[in-house]
Amino acid sequence: MRNQTKHFINGEWVESTGSDTIDVINPATEEVMGTISSGTEEDLDKAVKAARAVFPTFSKSSKEQRIEWLQKIAEGYKARKEELIEVMTDELGAPLSVSEEVHYPAGLGHFKQAARSLKDFSFIEDRGRHTLIKDSIGVSGLITPWNFPTNQAATKIASAIAAGSPVVLKPASKTPFAAMILAEIIDEAGLPAGAFNLVNGTGSVIGNGISSHPDIDFVSFTGSGGVGEKIMQNGAETIKKVALELGGKSPIVVLEDADVKEAAKTALSNIMTNTGQVCSAGTRVLIPQSMKEEFEKTIVAMLPDFPVGDPRKEGIATGPLVSEDQWETVQSYIEKGEKEATLLAGGTGKPEGLEKGYYARPTIFTDVSQDAVIAQEEIFGPVTTIFTYEDLDQAIEMANDTIYGLAGYIVGKDPDAIRHVATNIRAGRIKINDAKTDFNGPFGGYKQSGIGREWGDFGIEEYLEVKSVHGLPSS
Ligand code: NDP
């Protein structure tokens, strides 16, 4: 049991000013794995004051110093590898292999990338008739979701440190423990007190408190569209800058010359990795009409390659959903899908032999119409939908027929077709075949997938204000 009821404020682990706690549930066992404090507005206020107090010095720290802090954090992160992997498996339900191969390197990648990006970053630029100065934005409030406990927190924290912006982090109360390990790592890296603060608690108290706090200058949020909207409304009252990384309903465009097995594998790994709880997951598979029969046969036959089960067991690809609520949400979408499309595999209920734990059946729908609920809304579970197209222009039109624009995927060989599709999908990130992730590539969405970009140099820019100085004497 992890009973970690303290917040990290002004360089110290401190008791909450309230006595309420939140139980953290292991989604594979449905048992309480630990407890955190349900922080109060007073706790948040203390953290914001600490961040505000250090702002004048932290924002003037040198680039070299910030690089050193980021490198030390990366080293500390590596030293806690085993613990981070175990914690993410227990709080999120990610199989050990996914915690090790997806979650662990994602968090590390952001700290290393921020240090790299900073090396070439200019905080002052001569632009001919004016000089551009980039200043830390101020105190930043970070609100993170549960689906990538280290990745989501690390990208925001790393960019903020690189920009010299002190932060107050509120991790998701479903998965707070990986973020608390991050806090210990950051503490050991020697940042000045107040530069990094962590306050645990609910979205309604601490999250809401961050977005409406008059002394917070910038809010970076990742999570659902509904909460994103609320954050913008709250932020508007004090004209806060707000960055939002919200959901998606991303297309996978399978080209005519694609290897059908590769296409099926891409489609399945998009919904099976992290149990489909991935904002950028490709959940609409667009295949040429002529490939329909073969693709459907291949994807169903491939399902056993992604075994669902106990995340601590060897060989498991997909664990449970994060919570009972998330399980219910996914079930209701599968029920809707059964009414509006053809069920090819899966369905409602739990997979055989997995009655305990929030496990869902991997589900594939075909003959889905563009206006179906399951074609338009983010499900955030192991559910995919198959559509057919006649020609590439129709595929692009279908790919863009969504309120979202976070990501897009292309499987195929023809370079001209790949370029045509990649340049015409209205989304912030396109992945072609098995291209590797570049931590310097900006991450964020078009349309209702969000506002702003994270990762690498674009991520750092989010935590900066720009000042144009006209007539600056040369030094
Ligand atoms: P939320 O958007 O509710 O949670 C994300 C974070 O926001 C959590 O830290 C949460 O706190 C906090 N929060 C909740 N309410 C408020 C508020 N009023 N003001 C400020 N912060 C708040 O996501 P859910 O967990 O409810 O997931 C629901 C759906 O959201 C998923 O099914 C999925 O579609 C989408 N989602 C998208 C993600 C993405 O990566 N873009 C990530 C997660 C979910 P707490 O939970 O601790 O109370």
CSV table of C-alpha atoms and ligand atoms in Angstrom, one decimal, residues 143-147 152 170-174 201-204 207-208 221-224 227 230-231 245-247 279 326 378-380, ligand 1:
chain,number,residue,atom,x,y,z
A,143,ILE,CA,-3.3,19.5,-15.1
A,144,THR,CA,-2.6,16.0,-16.4
A,145,PRO,CA,-4.7,13.0,-17.2
A,146,TRP,CA,-4.2,9.3,-16.1
A,147,ASN,CA,-3.5,7.7,-19.5
A,152,GLN,CA,1.9,13.8,-19.8
A,170,LYS,CA,-2.1,18.5,-10.4
A,171,PRO,CA,-1.8,14.9,-11.5
A,172,ALA,CA,-4.9,12.8,-12.2
A,173,SER,CA,-6.2,11.4,-8.9
A,174,LYS,CA,-6.5,7.9,-10.6
A,201,GLY,CA,-6.6,16.4,-5.3
A,202,THR,CA,-9.8,16.3,-7.4
A,203,GLY,CA,-10.4,18.1,-10.6
A,204,SER,CA,-13.3,20.0,-9.1
A,207,GLY,CA,-8.1,21.6,-11.2
A,208,ASN,CA,-10.8,24.2,-11.0
A,221,PHE,CA,-4.2,20.9,-19.6
A,222,THR,CA,-4.5,17.4,-21.1
A,223,GLY,CA,-7.7,15.6,-20.9
A,224,SER,CA,-11.3,15.6,-22.0
A,227,VAL,CA,-13.0,19.9,-18.9
A,230,LYS,CA,-14.4,24.7,-18.5
A,231,ILE,CA,-10.7,25.6,-18.2
A,245,GLU,CA,-4.4,18.8,-25.5
A,246,LEU,CA,-7.8,17.1,-25.9
A,247,GLY,CA,-9.1,14.1,-27.6
A,279,CYS,CA,-5.7,10.5,-27.4
A,326,GLN,CA,-14.1,4.2,-18.1
A,378,GLU,CA,-13.8,9.3,-28.9
A,379,ILE,CA,-14.3,6.0,-27.2
A,380,PHE,CA,-11.0,5.6,-25.4
B,1,NDP,P1,-10.8,14.5,-17.4
B,1,NDP,O1,-10.7,15.5,-18.5
B,1,NDP,O2,-11.9,14.6,-16.4
B,1,NDP,O3,-9.5,14.4,-16.5
B,1,NDP,C1,-8.2,15.0,-16.9
B,1,NDP,C2,-7.6,15.8,-15.7
B,1,NDP,O4,-8.5,16.9,-15.5
B,1,NDP,C3,-7.6,15.0,-14.4
B,1,NDP,O5,-6.4,15.5,-13.7
B,1,NDP,C4,-8.8,15.5,-13.7
B,1,NDP,O6,-8.8,15.5,-12.3
B,1,NDP,C5,-8.9,17.0,-14.1
B,1,NDP,N1,-10.2,17.6,-14.0
B,1,NDP,C6,-11.4,17.1,-13.9
B,1,NDP,N2,-12.3,18.1,-13.8
B,1,NDP,C7,-11.7,19.2,-13.8
B,1,NDP,C8,-12.1,20.6,-13.7
B,1,NDP,N3,-13.4,21.0,-13.6
B,1,NDP,N4,-11.1,21.6,-13.8
B,1,NDP,C9,-9.9,21.3,-14.0
B,1,NDP,N5,-9.4,20.0,-14.0
B,1,NDP,C10,-10.3,19.0,-14.0
B,1,NDP,O7,-10.9,13.1,-18.0
B,1,NDP,P2,-11.6,11.7,-17.5
B,1,NDP,O8,-10.7,11.1,-16.6
B,1,NDP,O9,-12.9,12.0,-17.0
B,1,NDP,O10,-11.7,10.9,-18.9
B,1,NDP,C11,-12.9,11.1,-19.7
B,1,NDP,C12,-12.6,11.1,-21.2
B,1,NDP,O11,-11.6,12.1,-21.4
B,1,NDP,C13,-11.9,9.8,-21.7
B,1,NDP,O12,-12.8,8.8,-22.0
B,1,NDP,C14,-11.2,10.4,-22.9
B,1,NDP,O13,-12.1,10.4,-24.0
B,1,NDP,C15,-10.8,11.8,-22.5
B,1,NDP,N6,-9.4,11.8,-22.1
B,1,NDP,C16,-8.5,12.4,-23.0
B,1,NDP,C17,-7.2,12.4,-22.7
B,1,NDP,C18,-6.1,12.9,-23.6
B,1,NDP,O14,-5.0,12.4,-23.5
B,1,NDP,N7,-6.4,13.9,-24.4
B,1,NDP,C19,-6.7,11.8,-21.4
B,1,NDP,C20,-7.7,11.3,-20.5
B,1,NDP,C21,-9.0,11.4,-20.9
B,1,NDP,P3,-9.3,14.2,-11.4
B,1,NDP,O15,-9.6,13.1,-12.4
B,1,NDP,O16,-8.2,13.9,-10.6
B,1,NDP,O17,-10.5,14.6,-10.6
